[in-house]
Amino acid sequence: MKSSRAHSIDPASGPADLTRQLCNIPSVSGDEQAIADAVEAVLAARAPHLRVVRDGDTIIARTELGRARRVAIAGHLDTVPINDNVPVREMRDPDTGEELIWGRGTVDMKAGVAVQLALALELDAPVHDVTWIWYDHEEVASDLSGLGRALRNSPELFEADFAILGEPTNGRIEGGCNGTLRARVTLRGKRAHSARSWMGVNAIHRAGMVLAGLSEYEPARVVVDGLEFREGLNAVRIEGGVAGNVIPDLCVIEVNYRFAPNKSVEQAADFVRDFFRDADAVDIVDAAPGARPGLDAPIAQAFSAAVGGEPSAKVGWTDVSRFSALGIPAVNFGPGDPLLAHADDERVPVAQIEASWRALREWLRVNN
Amino acid sequence: MKSSRAHSIDPASGPADLTRQLCNIPSVSGDEQAIADAVEAVLAARAPHLRVVRDGDTIIARTELGRARRVAIAGHLDTVPINDNVPVREMRDPDTGEELIWGRGTVDMKAGVAVQLALALELDAPVHDVTWIWYDHEEVASDLSGLGRALRNSPELFEADFAILGEPTNGRIEGGCNGTLRARVTLRGKRAHSARSWMGVNAIHRAGMVLAGLSEYEPARVVVDGLEFREGLNAVRIEGGVAGNVIPDLCVIEVNYRFAPNKSVEQAADFVRDFFRDADAVDIVDAAPGARPGLDAPIAQAFSAAVGGEPSAKVGWTDVSRFSALGIPAVNFGPGDPLLAHADDERVPVAQIEASWRALREWLRVNN
């Protein structure tokens, strides 16, 4: 069901209330037109200092002040499917009494978009030029991504020295992300009747050495730009066998390698091919590069100081890697607990929204 | 297509010609009525010295001479499907010039049945009482076996001191057979996102220790009643995995254990449970007992002396184990190369048929 009613956004009462308004515009992936229309309308009405470009349901809004540095600040407009959790409700944490907003999108990631949109509307002279980006189709297959599409269509709009993605991080900086690669590792043997097993070669038994190697392997912890990334190398699927009385001649193991962002996809593929060099074949099935956190750049260090706390490495793969692939260091920073993303009871503390808003505002207003 | 035409058998020209006649009565499993009718008719016409009982398409024909010992001599009447290889053709071995009979059933096992039927008709006073058995449904699921059915219906007809199954053995004695058992070995783990693999336990990696144990295991060679049986313990199937980005919580390995006939099924199951004691579960899927060759009994030794050559252990499972389960030592002995059984170009040397016929005849005629 598509939502066709026009929604209007009123940012006057601050980022927490803006979170509620954005959540209450249904915007499941593929159904982002209404929320994109509302964002475009409020920018047209209240942000003459921004140059606004629309690409499908992705909106790019740029200051063009001729600052020495430019930062891209991005968030996705879509959510995973609604499950009786829109409109949002007010709640208090039963333990702490903390004020919460409960419902679909509160964590992933309307609170982050609200912080960004409030500042886009308010700050007509930030210390860095800013490219605000709100995009469609993040929660679905990567090739549908509105960010990917807009980057292909208008790469010049995305040039920047640093990028901040508003994915939920509990209001801390989570830098970069691991890359991921899947490979099929093939072991071959020779069929025989199992009553005469010595006439054959058992491909499943040969897989034992591969799995033993995986069991013994201690995944690396790699420090990149000051953050520690934990790698992982795992069998995620195994298959082999012909019949209950046949020595099997084929066993295939699918492995997933999560690799630190100091490695390219090609280096990761080389590592995997070498690790499984005793197998009969290693075929790379798919791969996505990691992203360096880039926290050693002065602009990033100033952002980190404004946010406070200790930055850490982002564990999962996020769209920061799209910026990283363009050579733009990128971090995740947004309100909300990432472990609640996609949960039917996702909920965000109002205080976290406000703290994220204050930190980002401080960094964009005070010369650093 | 069922063959309903009545066929008649003329044994006058010897076991090789009888082989041709039996092969030329189509008798694929389920379609044994015509050949059973023909066998019953020739016994009725020419073997007043035998008491004949019919059970479906299984025929049991007994001498009842009050001899000190009784031997059961059995063969199945059915074949695997015909593939343009009936009626049989005459051939010569291109290398040796040896005379061959070519076509479906020549090896498995009309030549063996012909040797038996020729002697059943001829020998009205064998030195041991003989229970001749020709049965249906051997080439299909075990629970359809005509031998199994007749044994359940009339166990008293099958009492014997020794049994000979006419399966192809190149005219040598192959004693007993290994038992076989299949088990499912289960390894469990704990699911996690593969980006946070350290939060989970990889069940496929845990399977590595099991497969490494299988790789290293040196299957036993066990001498039973003077024959060496080679065991086998093999993974025949493996399966595990949830999705490309999930640490798998389950891996199941199916193993096949071929065990020497000095072990009972229960002992074999205990061995397998102990071998895989580090797994989370070991479930026995199915099992069939082996058969002791029983070649240490005097009656068997005399048979072995009559046949000549060195007896060896039968590698595959055969119906000898049905006799063995009744406590009757049993061997395989018949013309034809077992590696040609079920081949579309199966063929048997005429000289082998005649040699098998002579050996069995000698043993049944000369007091020993």
XYZ file of C-alpha atoms in Angstrom:
736
model
C 0.000 0.000 0.000
C 1.518 3.303 -1.035
C 0.928 6.393 1.107
C -0.142 9.208 -1.185
C -1.370 11.815 1.322
C 0.830 14.946 1.458
C 2.585 15.306 4.812
C 4.038 18.533 6.113
C 6.934 18.822 8.513
C 7.255 21.455 11.228
C 10.762 21.600 12.685
C 10.042 24.326 15.224
C 9.831 22.136 18.312
C 13.235 20.489 17.948
C 14.842 17.225 16.797
C 12.915 14.847 19.113
C 9.578 16.086 17.888
C 10.901 16.044 14.330
C 11.748 12.346 14.909
C 8.101 11.669 15.787
C 6.883 13.521 12.689
C 9.260 11.645 10.375
C 8.389 8.250 11.883
C 4.694 8.939 11.389
C 5.125 9.249 7.614
C 5.077 5.585 6.524
C 8.214 5.028 4.460
C 8.925 1.348 3.998
C 11.510 0.759 1.252
C 9.867 1.460 -2.114
C 7.352 3.807 -0.513
C 9.581 6.814 0.199
C 7.870 9.342 -2.078
C 5.717 10.962 0.636
C 8.577 11.479 3.067
C 10.902 12.711 0.297
C 8.180 15.173 -0.805
C 7.814 16.423 2.764
C 11.571 16.884 3.199
C 11.862 18.649 -0.147
C 8.937 20.950 0.747
C 10.323 22.004 4.114
C 13.731 22.697 2.567
C 12.116 24.811 -0.177
C 10.136 26.772 2.387
C 12.784 27.285 5.035
C 16.298 26.765 3.661
C 17.114 29.295 0.951
C 20.805 28.800 1.888
C 20.798 25.273 0.387
C 20.988 24.145 -3.215
C 18.565 21.210 -3.417
C 18.784 18.449 -6.037
C 16.356 15.544 -6.175
C 17.170 12.172 -7.723
C 14.153 9.849 -7.473
C 13.389 9.865 -3.755
C 16.902 10.922 -2.808
C 17.457 14.551 -1.834
C 20.826 16.274 -1.861
C 20.980 19.707 -0.196
C 24.275 21.614 -0.302
C 25.671 24.768 1.249
C 27.940 26.437 -1.256
C 29.872 28.887 0.916
C 33.330 28.262 -0.518
C 34.604 26.788 2.752
C 38.040 25.101 2.797
C 36.470 21.744 3.617
C 33.216 19.987 2.815
C 31.489 17.282 4.840
C 28.813 14.902 3.561
C 26.158 14.062 6.158
C 23.753 11.353 5.111
C 20.831 9.236 6.278
C 18.325 6.916 4.677
C 14.620 7.735 4.593
C 13.251 4.185 4.393
C 12.434 1.656 7.090
C 11.924 -2.087 7.250
C 8.230 -3.093 7.143
C 5.846 -1.603 9.691
C 4.385 -4.101 12.165
C 1.664 -2.317 14.109
C 4.305 0.129 15.372
C 3.380 3.335 13.497
C 2.444 5.986 14.623
C 5.053 6.156 17.370
C 4.165 6.124 21.057
C 5.588 7.881 24.069
C 7.164 5.628 26.696
C 9.396 5.805 29.714
C 12.144 3.326 30.451
C 10.756 1.237 33.350
C 14.178 1.183 35.052
C 15.571 4.652 34.501
C 12.430 6.695 33.900
C 14.128 8.001 30.744
C 11.801 9.420 28.075
C 11.605 7.231 24.956
C 10.027 7.370 21.499
C 8.795 3.904 20.561
C 7.987 2.597 17.072
C 9.202 1.689 13.612
C 12.095 3.807 12.401
C 12.851 5.497 15.714
C 16.285 3.823 15.807
C 16.860 2.958 12.148
C 17.041 5.814 11.429
C 14.527 8.632 11.644
C 16.141 10.045 14.806
C 19.387 10.420 12.874
C 17.586 12.012 9.921
C 15.747 14.374 12.308
C 19.027 15.558 13.858
C 20.439 16.170 10.375
C 17.326 17.855 8.981
C 16.987 20.172 11.990
C 20.578 21.342 11.536
C 20.275 21.620 7.741
C 17.357 24.006 8.226
C 18.982 25.994 11.036
C 22.638 26.372 10.065
C 22.925 28.773 7.151
C 26.639 29.365 7.718
C 28.310 26.202 9.044
C 32.096 26.272 9.431
C 32.438 23.553 6.780
C 30.404 23.336 3.639
C 27.871 20.558 4.115
C 26.273 18.174 1.637
C 23.137 16.851 3.336
C 21.914 13.615 1.770
C 18.683 11.743 2.500
C 18.166 8.666 0.394
C 15.805 5.813 -0.440
C 16.089 2.012 -0.587
C 18.739 1.334 2.056
C 16.949 -1.603 3.713
C 16.808 -3.733 0.553
C 19.197 -5.227 -1.997
C 22.324 -3.155 -2.429
C 21.738 -2.562 -6.145
C 18.486 -0.681 -5.373
C 20.217 1.815 -3.068
C 19.219 5.431 -3.732
C 22.642 6.540 -2.500
C 24.355 4.260 -4.981
C 22.090 5.488 -7.777
C 22.616 9.191 -7.019
C 26.389 8.646 -6.743
C 26.384 7.094 -10.224
C 24.138 9.829 -11.658
C 25.852 12.893 -10.150
C 29.209 12.025 -8.609
C 30.218 15.706 -8.557
C 27.538 16.455 -5.944
C 29.179 14.067 -3.472
C 32.749 15.357 -3.354
C 33.731 15.807 0.275
C 36.643 15.645 2.722
C 34.772 13.649 5.327
C 31.434 11.875 5.636
C 29.100 11.174 8.523
C 26.378 8.543 8.194
C 23.602 8.916 10.768
C 23.130 5.176 11.440
C 22.421 4.381 15.099
C 25.561 4.176 17.268
C 24.142 5.175 20.648
C 25.404 8.659 19.878
C 29.057 7.594 19.693
C 31.408 7.555 16.774
C 31.772 4.189 15.076
C 34.347 4.470 12.378
C 34.611 2.685 9.084
C 33.511 -0.910 8.654
C 34.899 -4.325 7.803
C 34.705 -5.614 4.274
C 32.940 -8.883 3.522
C 33.668 -11.632 1.009
C 32.080 -15.006 0.333
C 33.885 -17.869 -1.374
C 33.082 -21.461 -2.356
C 35.808 -23.903 -1.365
C 35.628 -27.173 -3.305
C 37.062 -30.537 -2.295
C 36.997 -33.367 -4.785
C 37.310 -37.126 -4.353
C 36.531 -40.306 -6.232
C 33.253 -42.183 -6.044
C 33.142 -45.816 -4.969
C 30.613 -48.161 -3.429
C 30.855 -47.721 0.331
C 31.296 -51.487 0.697
C 34.607 -50.987 -1.153
C 35.504 -47.599 0.308
C 39.224 -48.159 -0.246
C 38.587 -47.912 -3.999
C 37.473 -44.278 -3.617
C 38.594 -40.972 -2.125
C 36.162 -39.393 0.325
C 35.692 -35.688 -0.490
C 33.839 -35.062 2.792
C 36.760 -36.480 4.773
C 39.075 -34.156 2.834
C 36.912 -31.232 3.996
C 38.003 -32.125 7.538
C 41.399 -30.484 7.081
C 39.715 -27.313 5.836
C 37.335 -27.138 8.796
C 40.113 -27.990 11.238
C 42.085 -25.075 9.792
C 39.086 -22.791 10.279
C 38.615 -23.999 13.863
C 42.222 -23.298 14.722
C 42.419 -19.958 12.928
C 42.518 -17.033 15.316
C 40.839 -14.124 13.506
C 43.044 -11.065 13.362
C 42.396 -7.850 15.281
C 43.661 -5.041 13.096
C 44.121 -1.417 14.136
C 43.246 0.933 11.283
C 43.429 4.714 11.769
C 43.433 4.140 15.530
C 40.394 1.821 15.714
C 40.527 -1.918 16.305
C 38.644 -4.068 13.772
C 37.897 -7.719 14.595
C 37.999 -9.973 11.596
C 36.102 -13.224 11.112
C 36.587 -16.244 8.854
C 33.727 -18.726 8.958
C 32.166 -21.607 7.113
C 28.546 -20.578 6.619
C 27.375 -23.579 4.594
C 28.573 -27.083 3.739
C 27.172 -29.645 1.362
C 28.304 -33.018 0.110
C 27.103 -36.553 -0.552
C 25.638 -38.751 -3.254
C 23.758 -41.607 -1.557
C 23.896 -43.610 1.631
C 26.133 -46.279 0.054
C 28.447 -44.131 -2.104
C 31.804 -42.593 -1.168
C 31.213 -38.928 -2.076
C 33.326 -37.277 -4.754
C 32.430 -33.635 -3.980
C 32.122 -31.430 -0.919
C 31.593 -27.668 -1.110
C 32.111 -25.275 1.791
C 30.909 -21.678 1.568
C 32.985 -19.341 3.689
C 32.432 -15.730 4.740
C 35.474 -13.559 5.407
C 34.961 -10.286 7.266
C 38.165 -8.340 6.752
C 39.574 -5.160 8.237
C 39.454 -2.037 6.040
C 43.224 -1.924 5.619
C 42.756 -4.683 3.014
C 41.347 -4.251 -0.461
C 38.864 -6.780 -1.826
C 41.693 -8.160 -3.953
C 43.946 -8.582 -0.928
C 41.118 -10.288 0.947
C 40.559 -12.640 -2.001
C 44.285 -13.424 -2.077
C 44.199 -14.200 1.646
C 41.268 -16.588 1.194
C 42.831 -18.328 -1.813
C 46.031 -18.813 0.148
C 44.254 -19.962 3.315
C 42.465 -22.686 1.341
C 45.385 -23.499 -0.958
C 45.036 -27.243 -0.266
C 41.461 -27.267 -1.633
C 40.778 -28.125 -5.276
C 39.110 -24.801 -6.064
C 38.382 -21.492 -4.356
C 35.785 -19.358 -6.139
C 34.980 -15.850 -4.919
C 31.168 -15.537 -4.930
C 30.786 -11.885 -3.939
C 32.617 -9.182 -2.056
C 32.161 -5.658 -0.740
C 35.054 -3.477 0.394
C 35.440 -2.238 3.946
C 35.785 1.415 4.874
C 38.685 3.078 6.682
C 37.505 5.217 9.608
C 39.806 8.072 8.590
C 39.837 9.365 12.163
C 43.411 10.546 11.795
C 42.348 13.486 9.576
C 42.150 16.822 11.482
C 38.531 17.385 10.445
C 37.594 13.981 11.869
C 39.556 14.527 15.065
C 37.714 17.775 15.661
C 34.402 15.982 15.120
C 35.486 13.272 17.548
C 36.398 15.883 20.147
C 33.003 17.564 19.735
C 31.173 14.258 20.192
C 33.369 13.101 23.076
C 33.783 9.526 24.237
C 36.001 6.869 22.708
C 35.372 6.092 19.017
C 35.140 2.416 18.142
C 35.037 0.344 14.974
C 31.661 -0.331 13.343
C 31.084 -4.062 13.310
C 28.606 -4.466 10.453
C 28.842 -3.294 6.859
C 27.186 0.100 6.256
C 26.964 2.684 3.493
C 30.117 4.378 4.856
C 31.923 2.018 2.524
C 30.330 3.809 -0.462
C 32.080 6.990 0.659
C 35.247 5.144 1.513
C 35.291 3.710 -2.016
C 35.444 7.328 -3.269
C 38.400 8.016 -0.979
C 36.264 9.925 1.543
C 36.879 8.904 5.179
C 33.534 8.152 6.788
C 32.087 7.399 10.214
C 28.748 6.339 11.623
C 27.210 8.638 14.206
C 23.575 8.716 15.303
C 21.180 8.286 18.179
C 19.702 4.871 18.994
C 20.952 1.430 20.001
C 22.026 -0.504 16.879
C 20.958 -3.788 18.502
C 17.350 -2.499 18.435
C 17.401 -1.722 14.710
C 14.675 -3.747 12.901
C 13.209 -4.929 16.229
C 9.452 -4.480 16.405
C 9.902 -2.621 19.697
C 12.662 -0.309 18.509
C 12.796 2.826 20.664
C 15.130 5.762 21.079
C 15.858 7.893 24.167
C 14.899 11.533 23.646
C 18.042 12.588 25.529
C 20.208 10.737 22.997
C 18.565 12.549 20.093
C 19.227 15.854 21.779
C 22.820 14.997 22.676
C 23.588 13.949 19.103
C 21.974 17.132 17.832
C 24.042 19.262 20.248
C 27.328 17.575 19.347
C 26.848 17.857 15.593
C 25.622 21.457 15.954
C 28.628 22.409 18.099
C 31.056 20.961 15.566
C 29.386 22.733 12.627
C 29.186 26.097 14.406
C 32.537 26.467 16.205
C 35.588 27.008 14.109
C 37.956 24.088 14.626
C 4.534 -55.154 -19.356
C 3.949 -58.573 -17.797
C 4.952 -61.676 -19.727
C 2.014 -64.045 -19.625
C 3.075 -66.604 -22.230
C 3.857 -70.027 -20.734
C 7.510 -70.961 -21.132
C 8.829 -74.493 -20.878
C 12.299 -75.486 -19.779
C 14.307 -78.370 -21.215
C 17.321 -79.250 -19.069
C 18.605 -82.041 -21.298
C 21.474 -80.116 -22.916
C 23.196 -79.032 -19.691
C 23.623 -76.001 -17.439
C 24.964 -73.565 -20.057
C 21.995 -74.126 -22.328
C 19.706 -73.968 -19.297
C 21.242 -70.564 -18.539
C 20.198 -69.364 -22.012
C 16.654 -70.679 -21.546
C 16.260 -69.022 -18.130
C 17.629 -65.684 -19.357
C 15.191 -65.696 -22.258
C 12.187 -65.716 -19.913
C 11.867 -62.019 -19.021
C 11.840 -61.805 -15.220
C 12.428 -58.277 -14.034
C 11.560 -57.882 -10.337
C 7.755 -57.978 -9.979
C 7.412 -60.008 -13.168
C 8.677 -63.399 -11.951
C 5.460 -65.376 -12.410
C 6.345 -66.860 -15.826
C 9.792 -68.069 -14.774
C 8.450 -69.416 -11.453
C 5.724 -71.274 -13.384
C 8.333 -72.751 -15.740
C 10.567 -73.888 -12.855
C 7.607 -75.374 -10.991
C 6.460 -77.214 -14.140
C 9.843 -78.810 -14.884
C 10.180 -79.913 -11.249
C 6.695 -81.453 -11.344
C 7.488 -83.282 -14.576
C 11.020 -84.477 -13.819
C 11.762 -84.414 -10.073
C 9.486 -86.793 -8.177
C 12.289 -87.023 -5.543
C 11.604 -83.439 -4.394
C 8.834 -82.023 -2.191
C 7.907 -78.719 -3.842
C 6.268 -75.813 -1.992
C 5.372 -72.528 -3.687
C 5.063 -69.188 -1.845
C 4.096 -66.455 -4.294
C 6.826 -66.659 -6.931
C 9.266 -68.389 -4.578
C 9.775 -72.130 -4.985
C 11.204 -74.390 -2.291
C 12.115 -77.942 -3.386
C 13.412 -80.360 -0.739
C 14.914 -83.823 -0.692
C 13.715 -85.612 2.405
C 16.146 -88.521 2.644
C 16.840 -88.359 6.372
C 20.491 -87.438 5.823
C 22.585 -86.346 8.816
C 23.023 -82.877 7.381
C 20.948 -80.529 5.253
C 22.204 -77.784 2.975
C 20.137 -74.868 1.639
C 21.079 -73.828 -1.898
C 19.398 -70.657 -3.115
C 19.225 -68.214 -6.004
C 16.953 -65.370 -7.019
C 14.821 -65.539 -10.158
C 14.521 -61.807 -10.875
C 16.794 -59.442 -12.791
C 17.276 -55.693 -12.942
C 15.450 -54.068 -15.887
C 16.116 -55.361 -19.391
C 17.828 -52.895 -21.736
C 17.757 -54.382 -25.209
C 19.800 -57.331 -23.900
C 17.206 -60.163 -23.954
C 17.226 -62.715 -25.593
C 20.848 -63.562 -24.907
C 23.475 -63.737 -27.637
C 26.465 -65.979 -28.219
C 29.845 -64.280 -28.093
C 33.494 -65.069 -27.854
C 35.967 -63.170 -25.735
C 38.016 -61.162 -28.282
C 41.230 -61.819 -26.304
C 40.914 -65.412 -25.150
C 38.432 -66.840 -27.649
C 36.453 -68.107 -24.638
C 32.783 -68.883 -25.303
C 30.439 -66.408 -23.577
C 26.706 -65.967 -23.058
C 25.852 -62.259 -23.255
C 22.722 -60.514 -21.952
C 20.598 -59.515 -18.992
C 20.738 -61.956 -16.106
C 23.637 -64.054 -17.405
C 25.772 -62.999 -14.412
C 23.131 -61.905 -11.880
C 22.135 -64.700 -11.615
C 20.557 -67.045 -14.118
C 23.820 -68.987 -14.591
C 23.820 -69.730 -10.852
C 20.141 -70.709 -10.938
C 20.793 -72.950 -13.974
C 23.602 -74.815 -12.176
C 21.297 -75.325 -9.192
C 18.229 -76.338 -11.207
C 20.198 -78.833 -13.329
C 21.477 -80.547 -10.170
C 18.091 -80.428 -8.430
C 16.604 -82.329 -11.352
C 19.481 -84.792 -11.697
C 20.481 -85.685 -8.122
C 17.786 -87.815 -6.552
C 20.102 -89.083 -3.784
C 22.598 -86.390 -2.793
C 24.886 -87.133 0.145
C 23.287 -84.286 2.132
C 19.637 -83.447 2.134
C 19.178 -80.334 0.015
C 16.649 -77.509 0.217
C 16.675 -75.819 -3.194
C 15.259 -72.270 -3.079
C 14.512 -69.977 -6.012
C 12.993 -66.666 -5.017
C 11.530 -63.395 -6.291
C 12.183 -59.696 -5.614
C 15.886 -59.707 -4.745
C 16.833 -56.670 -6.859
C 14.469 -54.282 -5.099
C 13.815 -52.967 -1.576
C 14.733 -55.491 1.094
C 11.214 -55.643 2.545
C 9.863 -57.011 -0.784
C 12.286 -59.975 -0.795
C 10.607 -63.282 -1.610
C 13.233 -65.078 0.474
C 12.420 -62.897 3.478
C 8.676 -63.486 2.952
C 8.975 -67.265 2.631
C 11.240 -67.393 5.705
C 8.591 -65.539 7.709
C 5.758 -67.727 6.350
C 7.413 -71.159 6.680
C 10.596 -70.994 8.762
C 10.539 -74.787 9.221
C 11.225 -75.298 5.507
C 14.557 -73.462 5.785
C 16.278 -75.325 8.609
C 19.774 -76.286 7.452
C 23.361 -76.829 8.585
C 24.916 -74.797 5.813
C 23.741 -72.512 3.002
C 25.072 -71.682 -0.440
C 23.821 -68.613 -2.300
C 24.472 -68.758 -6.052
C 25.399 -65.064 -6.461
C 28.253 -64.483 -8.949
C 31.724 -65.001 -7.470
C 33.663 -66.068 -10.566
C 33.119 -69.627 -9.397
C 35.026 -69.166 -6.143
C 33.806 -69.258 -2.580
C 33.119 -65.862 -1.074
C 32.166 -66.306 2.524
C 29.824 -64.284 4.681
C 29.506 -60.549 4.326
C 30.079 -57.347 6.255
C 27.219 -55.741 8.111
C 26.205 -52.174 7.323
C 24.912 -49.375 9.519
C 24.068 -45.747 8.842
C 24.032 -43.072 11.538
C 23.378 -39.329 11.702
C 26.017 -37.455 13.682
C 24.821 -34.041 14.859
C 26.955 -31.063 15.834
C 25.285 -28.039 17.358
C 26.433 -24.437 17.738
C 24.965 -21.025 18.374
C 23.736 -18.667 15.677
C 25.150 -15.170 15.350
C 25.527 -12.588 12.598
C 28.742 -13.408 10.767
C 29.893 -9.794 11.291
C 29.978 -10.664 15.012
C 31.109 -14.266 14.680
C 32.666 -14.264 18.166
C 29.138 -14.055 19.599
C 28.288 -17.496 18.118
C 29.577 -21.057 17.969
C 30.138 -22.429 14.470
C 28.606 -25.929 14.182
C 30.304 -26.538 10.807
C 33.710 -25.797 12.332
C 32.890 -28.284 15.111
C 32.292 -30.907 12.395
C 35.964 -30.523 11.507
C 37.086 -32.644 14.469
C 34.647 -35.369 13.425
C 35.883 -35.420 9.833
C 39.512 -35.254 10.939
C 38.835 -38.308 13.112
C 37.317 -40.104 10.116
C 40.282 -39.173 7.923
C 42.749 -40.530 10.435
C 40.808 -43.671 11.260
C 42.398 -46.769 9.801
C 39.536 -49.206 9.107
C 40.056 -52.571 10.720
C 40.799 -55.791 8.856
C 39.172 -58.572 10.833
C 39.678 -62.299 10.316
C 36.448 -64.222 10.906
C 36.336 -67.997 10.446
C 39.579 -67.771 8.495
C 38.532 -65.010 6.052
C 39.714 -61.411 6.188
C 36.969 -58.763 6.167
C 37.884 -55.121 5.450
C 35.774 -52.656 7.359
C 34.920 -49.089 6.310
C 33.771 -45.999 8.207
C 32.783 -43.127 5.966
C 30.889 -39.873 5.890
C 28.435 -40.252 3.012
C 26.602 -36.939 3.391
C 27.092 -33.614 5.152
C 24.777 -30.664 5.477
C 24.853 -27.416 7.409
C 24.258 -23.692 7.086
C 21.586 -21.055 7.466
C 22.501 -18.087 5.254
C 25.571 -16.414 3.840
C 25.843 -14.030 6.806
C 24.881 -16.314 9.701
C 27.141 -18.450 11.897
C 25.476 -21.884 11.540
C 24.042 -23.604 14.609
C 23.655 -27.092 13.112
C 25.713 -29.512 11.022
C 24.665 -33.100 10.344
C 26.987 -35.793 9.014
C 25.599 -39.108 7.803
C 28.075 -41.943 8.210
C 28.081 -45.484 6.860
C 29.861 -48.167 8.867
C 30.628 -51.477 7.152
C 31.537 -53.861 9.934
C 32.984 -57.345 10.026
C 30.569 -60.191 10.805
C 32.155 -60.892 14.197
C 30.184 -57.855 15.454
C 26.460 -57.745 16.083
C 24.437 -54.727 14.966
C 24.331 -53.642 18.617
C 28.102 -53.876 18.920
C 28.498 -51.904 15.697
C 26.114 -49.233 17.013
C 28.105 -49.048 20.267
C 31.314 -48.606 18.277
C 29.816 -45.753 16.258
C 28.371 -44.031 19.348
C 31.748 -44.248 21.030
C 33.675 -43.115 17.945
C 31.531 -39.964 17.728
C 31.235 -39.427 21.489
C 32.246 -35.748 21.156
C 29.252 -35.032 18.886
C 25.984 -33.749 20.331
C 23.927 -36.676 19.064
C 24.442 -39.973 17.231
C 21.248 -41.498 15.821
C 21.292 -44.913 14.163
C 19.271 -44.592 10.941
C 19.305 -48.204 9.771
C 21.400 -51.324 10.058
C 21.704 -54.832 8.653
C 23.796 -57.544 10.269
C 26.772 -59.145 8.589
C 27.122 -62.877 8.044
C 29.861 -65.157 9.350
C 31.354 -67.321 6.586
C 31.190 -70.428 8.788
C 34.013 -72.023 6.785
C 35.343 -73.749 9.875
C 32.435 -76.237 9.893
C 33.388 -79.654 8.395
C 30.545 -79.536 5.850
C 31.822 -76.148 4.624
C 35.431 -77.325 4.499
C 34.440 -80.260 2.353
C 32.582 -77.905 0.020
C 35.608 -75.634 -0.113
C 37.840 -78.604 -0.985
C 35.441 -79.624 -3.778
C 35.441 -76.119 -5.266
C 39.183 -75.601 -4.854
C 40.959 -72.245 -4.776
C 41.269 -69.883 -1.852
C 37.982 -68.676 -0.328
C 37.743 -64.927 0.286
C 35.369 -62.597 2.101
C 32.362 -61.213 0.208
C 32.654 -57.464 0.082
C 29.042 -56.415 -0.409
C 25.952 -57.280 1.588
C 24.022 -60.283 0.198
C 21.167 -62.537 1.261
C 23.652 -64.851 2.988
C 23.022 -62.621 5.999
C 19.389 -63.841 6.102
C 20.712 -67.369 6.666
C 23.370 -66.161 9.047
C 20.665 -64.425 11.123
C 19.100 -67.899 11.580
C 22.439 -69.266 12.763
C 23.137 -71.024 9.442
C 26.671 -70.455 8.106
C 26.392 -69.307 4.491
C 28.656 -68.640 1.519
C 28.283 -67.151 -1.946
C 29.269 -69.385 -4.849
C 28.306 -68.947 -8.460
C 29.548 -68.402 -12.008
C 30.033 -64.873 -13.359
C 32.095 -61.794 -12.549
C 30.348 -59.785 -9.787
C 31.697 -56.525 -11.246
C 29.567 -57.198 -14.370
C 26.330 -57.624 -12.385
C 23.730 -55.041 -13.529
C 25.946 -53.939 -16.428
C 24.081 -53.761 -19.718
C 26.765 -55.950 -21.270
C 26.816 -58.587 -18.542
C 28.174 -61.878 -19.870
C 29.267 -65.188 -18.415
C 31.868 -67.696 -19.649
C 30.345 -71.058 -20.516
C 33.373 -72.784 -18.966
C 32.658 -71.087 -15.619
C 29.084 -72.340 -15.627
C 30.285 -75.870 -16.281
C 33.059 -75.692 -13.670
C 30.617 -74.474 -11.006
C 28.202 -77.228 -11.981
C 30.932 -79.877 -11.736
C 32.167 -78.672 -8.328
C 28.724 -78.538 -6.759
C 27.789 -81.904 -8.312
C 30.973 -83.529 -7.030
C 30.361 -82.292 -3.493
C 26.754 -83.484 -3.479
C 27.585 -86.929 -4.923
C 30.762 -87.990 -3.145
C 30.494 -88.862 0.492
C 32.616 -86.425 2.456
